[in-house]
PDB file of C-alpha atoms in Angstrom:
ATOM      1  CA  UNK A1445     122.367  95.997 101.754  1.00  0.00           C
ATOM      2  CA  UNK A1446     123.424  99.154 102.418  1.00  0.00           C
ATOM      3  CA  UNK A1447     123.162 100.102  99.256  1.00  0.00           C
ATOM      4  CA  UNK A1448     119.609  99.959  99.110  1.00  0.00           C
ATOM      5  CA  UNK A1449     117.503 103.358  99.130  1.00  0.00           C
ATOM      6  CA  UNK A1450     114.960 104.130 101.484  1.00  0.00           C
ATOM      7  CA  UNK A1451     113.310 106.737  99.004  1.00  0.00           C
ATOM      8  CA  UNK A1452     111.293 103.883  97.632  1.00  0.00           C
ATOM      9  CA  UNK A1453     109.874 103.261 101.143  1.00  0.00           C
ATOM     10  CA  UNK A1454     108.621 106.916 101.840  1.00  0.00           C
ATOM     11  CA  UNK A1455     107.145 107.400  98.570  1.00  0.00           C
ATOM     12  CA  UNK A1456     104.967 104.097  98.572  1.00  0.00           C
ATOM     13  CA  UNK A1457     104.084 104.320 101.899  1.00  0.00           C
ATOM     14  CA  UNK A1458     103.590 107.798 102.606  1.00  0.00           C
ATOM     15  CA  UNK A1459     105.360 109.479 106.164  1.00  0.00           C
ATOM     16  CA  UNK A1460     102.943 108.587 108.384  1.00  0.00           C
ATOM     17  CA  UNK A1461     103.099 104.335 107.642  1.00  0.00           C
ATOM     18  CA  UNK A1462     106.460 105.030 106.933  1.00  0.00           C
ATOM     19  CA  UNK A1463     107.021 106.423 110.183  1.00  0.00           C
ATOM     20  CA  UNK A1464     104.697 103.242 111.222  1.00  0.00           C
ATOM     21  CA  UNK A1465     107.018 100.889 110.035  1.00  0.00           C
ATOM     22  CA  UNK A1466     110.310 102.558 111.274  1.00  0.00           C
ATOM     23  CA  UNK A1467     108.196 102.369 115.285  1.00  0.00           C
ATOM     24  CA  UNK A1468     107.989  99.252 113.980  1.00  0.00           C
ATOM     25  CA  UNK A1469     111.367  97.706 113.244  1.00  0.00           C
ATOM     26  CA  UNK A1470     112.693  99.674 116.194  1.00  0.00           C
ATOM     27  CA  UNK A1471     110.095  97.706 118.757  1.00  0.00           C
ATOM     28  CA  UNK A1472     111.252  94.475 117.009  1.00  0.00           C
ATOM     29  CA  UNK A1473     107.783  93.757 115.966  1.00  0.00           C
ATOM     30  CA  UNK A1474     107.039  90.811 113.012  1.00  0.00           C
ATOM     31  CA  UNK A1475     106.622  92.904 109.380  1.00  0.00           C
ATOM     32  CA  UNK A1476     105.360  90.640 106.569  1.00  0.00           C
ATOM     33  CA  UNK A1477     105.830  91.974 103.518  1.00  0.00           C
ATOM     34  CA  UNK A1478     103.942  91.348 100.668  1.00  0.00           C
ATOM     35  CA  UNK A1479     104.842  92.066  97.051  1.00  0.00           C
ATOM     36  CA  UNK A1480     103.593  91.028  93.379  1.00  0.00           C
ATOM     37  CA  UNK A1481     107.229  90.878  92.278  1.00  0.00           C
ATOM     38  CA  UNK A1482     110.779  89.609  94.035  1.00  0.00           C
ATOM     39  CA  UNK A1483     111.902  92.716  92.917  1.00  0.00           C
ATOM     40  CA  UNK A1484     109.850  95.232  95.166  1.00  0.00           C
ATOM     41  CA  UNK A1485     109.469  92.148  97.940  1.00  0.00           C
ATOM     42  CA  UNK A1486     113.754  92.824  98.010  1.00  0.00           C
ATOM     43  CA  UNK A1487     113.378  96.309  97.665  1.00  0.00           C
ATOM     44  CA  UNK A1488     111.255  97.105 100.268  1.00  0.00           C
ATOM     45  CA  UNK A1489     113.386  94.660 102.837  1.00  0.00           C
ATOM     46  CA  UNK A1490     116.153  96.186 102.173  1.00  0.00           C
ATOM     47  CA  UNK A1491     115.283  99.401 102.135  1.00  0.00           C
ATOM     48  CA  UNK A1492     113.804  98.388 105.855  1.00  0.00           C
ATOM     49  CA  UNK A1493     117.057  96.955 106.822  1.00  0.00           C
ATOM     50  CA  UNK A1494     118.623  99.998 105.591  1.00  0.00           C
ATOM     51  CA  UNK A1495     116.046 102.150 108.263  1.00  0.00           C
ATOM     52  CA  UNK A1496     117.633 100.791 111.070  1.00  0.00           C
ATOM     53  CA  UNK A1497     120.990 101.339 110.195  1.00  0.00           C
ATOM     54  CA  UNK A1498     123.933 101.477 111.544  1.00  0.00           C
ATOM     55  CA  UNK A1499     121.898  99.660 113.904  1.00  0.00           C
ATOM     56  CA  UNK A1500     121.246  95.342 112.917  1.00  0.00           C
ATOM     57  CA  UNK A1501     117.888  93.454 112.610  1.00  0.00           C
ATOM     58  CA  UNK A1502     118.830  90.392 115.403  1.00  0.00           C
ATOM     59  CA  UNK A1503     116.216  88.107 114.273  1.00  0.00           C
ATOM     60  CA  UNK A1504     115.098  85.879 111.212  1.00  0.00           C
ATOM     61  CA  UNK A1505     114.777  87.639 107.972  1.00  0.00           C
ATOM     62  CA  UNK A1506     112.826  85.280 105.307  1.00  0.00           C
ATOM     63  CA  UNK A1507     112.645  86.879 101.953  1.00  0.00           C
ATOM     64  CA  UNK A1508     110.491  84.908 100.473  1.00  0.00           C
ATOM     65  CA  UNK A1509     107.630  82.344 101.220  1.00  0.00           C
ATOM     66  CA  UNK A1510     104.301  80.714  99.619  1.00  0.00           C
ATOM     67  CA  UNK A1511     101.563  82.521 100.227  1.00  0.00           C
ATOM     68  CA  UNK A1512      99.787  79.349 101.959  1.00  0.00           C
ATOM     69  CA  UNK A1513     103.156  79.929 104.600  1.00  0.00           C
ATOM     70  CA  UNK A1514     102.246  83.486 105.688  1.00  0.00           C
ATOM     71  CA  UNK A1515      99.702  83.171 108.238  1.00  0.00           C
ATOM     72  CA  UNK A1516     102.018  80.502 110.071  1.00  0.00           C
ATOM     73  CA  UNK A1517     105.206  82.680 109.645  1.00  0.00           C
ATOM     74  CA  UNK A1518     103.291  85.623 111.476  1.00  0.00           C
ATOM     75  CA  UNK A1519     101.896  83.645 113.908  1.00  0.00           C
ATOM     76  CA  UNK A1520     104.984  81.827 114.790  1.00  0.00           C
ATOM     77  CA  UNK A1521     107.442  82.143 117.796  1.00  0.00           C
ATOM     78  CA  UNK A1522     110.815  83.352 116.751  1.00  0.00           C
ATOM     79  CA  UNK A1523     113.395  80.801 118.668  1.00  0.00           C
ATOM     80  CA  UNK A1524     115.485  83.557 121.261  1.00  0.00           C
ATOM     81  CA  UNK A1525     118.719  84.699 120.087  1.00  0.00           C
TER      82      UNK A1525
END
């Protein structure tokens, strides 16, 4: 995943969410991302992975669920690693 650019991050988002979202992964908060196509749903985890790096994401990453799955996904206790 390494691979992935952040660019497309920044220039949706803008620098101030993106900035958002960088506090964010670094706190270890729960992101959902939501996206019309896999495409930009990958891109945008990716490129979120790809934030952090050379530092890892510990914890669950699921790429793609029903949109009737979200609100229990968020609200969900991650199992400790």
């Amino acid at each position: 995943y390494r691979s992935w650019p952040i660019l497309p991050l920044l220039t949706t988002l803008g620098v101030e969410r993106f900035f958002s979202l960088f506090s964010a992964l670094l706190s270890e908060k729960k992101i959902a991302v939501v996206a019309e196509t896999t495409e930009t749903l990958s891109t945008f985890i990716y490129g979120m992975l790809n934030m952090i790096h050379p530092l890892t994401w510990p914890h669950i990453i699921v790429t793609l669920a029903p949109s009737a799955q979200i609100g229990g996904l968020v609200q969900s206790q991650a199992p400790p690693c």
